[in-house]
Phi, psi and omega in degrees: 000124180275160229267050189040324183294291222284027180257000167264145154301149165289351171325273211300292169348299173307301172332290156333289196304302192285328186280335187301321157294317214289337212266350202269335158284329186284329147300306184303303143358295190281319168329288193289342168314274171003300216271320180305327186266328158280016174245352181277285154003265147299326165274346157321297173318299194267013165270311184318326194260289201286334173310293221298312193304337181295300175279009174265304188305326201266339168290335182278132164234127180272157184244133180250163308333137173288168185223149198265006190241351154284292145352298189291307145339299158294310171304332158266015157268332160267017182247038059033271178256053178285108175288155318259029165213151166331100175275173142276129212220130172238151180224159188226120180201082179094244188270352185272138177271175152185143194226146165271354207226165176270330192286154157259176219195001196283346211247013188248307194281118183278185206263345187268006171286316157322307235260313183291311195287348168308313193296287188290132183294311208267003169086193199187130165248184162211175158248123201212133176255114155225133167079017168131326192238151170287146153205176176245148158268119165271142153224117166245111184279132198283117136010075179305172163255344199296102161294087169267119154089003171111356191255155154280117175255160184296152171298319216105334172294148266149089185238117186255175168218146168230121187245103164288136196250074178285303207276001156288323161331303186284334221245283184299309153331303153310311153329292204271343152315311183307310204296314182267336167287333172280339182251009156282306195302322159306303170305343169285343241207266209302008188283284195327293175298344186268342123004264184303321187287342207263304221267327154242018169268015180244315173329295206267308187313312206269355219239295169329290182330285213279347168266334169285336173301280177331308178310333186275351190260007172096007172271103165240041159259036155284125188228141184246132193286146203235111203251135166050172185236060191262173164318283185307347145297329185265346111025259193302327183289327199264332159346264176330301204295318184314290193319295194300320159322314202266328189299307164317304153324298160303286188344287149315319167297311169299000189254287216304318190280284193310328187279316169285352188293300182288334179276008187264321222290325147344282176333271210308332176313295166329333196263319203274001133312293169269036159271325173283350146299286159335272185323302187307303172299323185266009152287336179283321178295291162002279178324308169269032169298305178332303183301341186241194211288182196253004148280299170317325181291289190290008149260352156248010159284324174301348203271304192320347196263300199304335168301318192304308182291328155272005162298271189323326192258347160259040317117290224249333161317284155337301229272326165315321181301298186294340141263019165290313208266033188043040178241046161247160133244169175256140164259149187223159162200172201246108184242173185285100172299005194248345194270306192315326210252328159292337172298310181317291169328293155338291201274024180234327176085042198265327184014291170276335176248018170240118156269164199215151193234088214212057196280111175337140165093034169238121195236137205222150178256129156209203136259125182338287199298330166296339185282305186330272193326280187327287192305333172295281197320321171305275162349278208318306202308307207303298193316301174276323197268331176254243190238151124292149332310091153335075210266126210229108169225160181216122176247184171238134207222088197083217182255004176263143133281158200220139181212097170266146179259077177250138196239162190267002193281204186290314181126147157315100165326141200272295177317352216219330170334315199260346198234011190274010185237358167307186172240160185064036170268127182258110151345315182213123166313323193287354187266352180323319163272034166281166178314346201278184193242346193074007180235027179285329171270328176268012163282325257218289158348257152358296174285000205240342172275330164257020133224069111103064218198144169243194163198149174221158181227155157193175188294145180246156186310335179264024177084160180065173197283129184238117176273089171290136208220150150220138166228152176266155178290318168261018173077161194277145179301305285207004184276150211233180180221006186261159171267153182253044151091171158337097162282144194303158170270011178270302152354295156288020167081159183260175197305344193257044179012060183259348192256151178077005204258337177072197178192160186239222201244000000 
């Protein structure tokens, strides 16, 4: 199941990444501007308001006993010369309130902001966010001049300022428009390198791509040139040495295959003169067996089968060489398939032991004689390895002929399924010496692939072995009208269908 990565290109991936460092510095970046600046901000503001509120406080001497409507007075002279924004100045002295501002603000000031500037000679601020908005709180206890013991003591007097940070708010706010209108450009500005960086960690990715593709299309002396002493250079060099390992390899395999191909092909070329000889003397012994004792008879019948049986095995050796080494074609012409498959039957003397299925008018181009051998092989196979009745039957399926074989016999080992079309494969050990050559189905396979055509066995549901042929109706592109010479006649098995046939289960 593909994976979220893989619903991407490595483009786009690369791409992704780089713009993903470029956005996570350009936020980290901006973050710590932010948190720097807006603390650069505010503590100006609020050092500045508490020095100016500090020397004000420390500037007032109250006339005592107070009177609140002076007291009120005084309180708007020092908000007055308020740094560096207007404050509101509130006072506390026992039980007496007193405010500079008409809002009150008393409700802005926290009880431990009280409770320390109560305490403390140097006073004390905060900062409070209420209903929404910043403000600094200040508290300073206002001072006697009166000296006991060498000290200034408190009056008792209290003076807070409450400064609303509007325009510090507006200050920061703007940090962060800036932060943020600046850094979509950025990420616009980092696409262009993050492009040109894609496009040359892909260069060399795409140079690959297209020398294993090659390499996959059988050119393997392809190399790819080797730039710099980057990753992707040493890369590209264990390429190259692979590609050069395996091209060597192949090479030797391919020499090892041409060279066995020409000694089997040599061999049987070679056997078929004094085999054809051979046959000729044990048809004449054959004839006269009958005269002679009845051990001398029956060793020259043994010679004669076992000749028969290497004829059928350099026969069908030859005919395997030759589509190993591609020198086959079709002579092909548009014949009757139903006519095609009683001459084979005939010309076999099968007739009688086939029932047939065979309904007139499918008329298909191929070549006779290669179609003759499948149906012999089929058969001939069906004939030893299965059952009687045999069964030859032919349809149409699409644009194919369908041409099945089926027999009455046990039917395919299921283990034997996936191999029945090797070549030497025997179904049953105990069966090794039989007449077949073992290369009858995959003779059989092989004429059935050079005309663009497939085949399968499998078990048919009512028991025994079932062969399925599909050939096309107009023939393989690739069918030729010249003849590839003399097909052997063995190949197609001799009349009583002991040649050629491989085996099955």
């Amino acid at each position: 199941m593909p994976t979220a990565a893989s619903a991407f290109g490595l483009r786009t991936r690369l791409v992704l990444a780089f713009l993903l460092v470029a956005a996570v510095s350009a936020v980290t970046t901006a973050a710590l501007t932010y948190r720097e600046a807006r603390s650069a901000v505010l503590v100006r503001a609020q050092d500045t308001a508490v020095a100016s509120f500090r020397e004000e406080a420390e500037r007032f001497v109250p006339s005592l006993p107070l009177d609140p409507e002076s007291l009120r007075w005084n309180l708007y002279d020092i908000a007055a010369r308020a740094k560096p924004h207007p404050w509101i100045v509130f006072a506390e002295y026992g039980s007496l309130r007193a405010s500079s501002g008409d809002r009150p603000v008393s409700g802005v000031l926290t009880a431990e902001l009280r409770r320390t500037a109560h305490t403390s000679p140097h006073g004390t601020f905060e900062r409070v966010v209420k209903d929404g908005k910043a403000y600094l709180t200040i508290g300073m206890p206002v001072m006697t001049r009166v000296v006991a013991g060498g000290r200034a003591v408190p009056s008792g007097l209290v003076l807070f300022a409450v400064m609303p940070m509007t325009n510090e708010e507006v200050d920061i706010d703007a940090l962060v428009t800036a932060a943020r209108d600046g850094a979509l450009p950025g990420l616009a500005v980092a696409l262009v390198p993050a492009l040109l960086a894609a496009r040359s960690v892909l260069r060399p990715v795409r140079e690959l791509r297209r020398a294993a593709h090659s390499m996959g299309g059988g050119q393997l002396d392809t190399r790819i040139a080797v730039r710099g002493r980057d990753e992707m250079a040493a890369l590209a060099s264990t390429f190259n040495e692979s590609a050069a390992r395996l091209e060597h390899s192949v090479q030797e395999l391919r020499d090892a295959g041409t060279r066995a191909r020409r000694f089997a092909s040599d061999v049987s070329h070679e056997l078929r003169t004094p085999l054809a000889g051979m046959l000729a003397v044990t048809d004449v012994l054959d004839e006269d067996a009958g005269t002679l004792d009845p051990d001398t008879a029956r060793a020259v019948r043994l010679i004669s089968a076992e000749t028969g049986k290497l004829a059928v095995l350099v026969e069908d050796l030859m005919e395997i060489s030759r589509f190993d080494a591609r020198a086959v074609s079709l002579v092909t012409d548009e014949v009757d398939a139903a006519e095609a498959v009683r001459s084979t039957l005939s010309g076999r003397q099968w007739l009688d032991r086939i029932c047939t299925e065979l309904p007139e008018g499918f008329r298909i181009r191929l070549d006779p004689r290669r179609f003759d051998v499948i149906v012999a092989n089929l058969v001939g196979n069906a004939l030893r390895h299965g059952a009687e009745p045999v069964t030859v039957r032919l349809s149409k399926r699409g644009g194919a002929l369908i041409v099945e074989v089926h027999d009455n016999g046990p039917g395919i080992a299921p283990d034997a399924l996936p191999h029945i079309f090797d070549r030497f494969y025997k179904a049953d050990a105990a069966r090794a010496r039989s007449s077949g050559s073992g290369l009858g189905l995959a003779i059989t396979e092989e004429n059935v692939r050079l005309h663009g055509g497939t085949i399968h066995a499998r078990n048919a549901p009512g028991g025994g072995a079932l062969f399925t042929v599909e050939l096309p109706f107009e023939g393989p592109a690739s069918a030729s009208d010249a003849p590839d010479g003399p097909l052997p006649a063995q190949a197609a098995g001799p009349p009583d269908g002991r040649g050629g046939t491989g085996a099955t289960a």
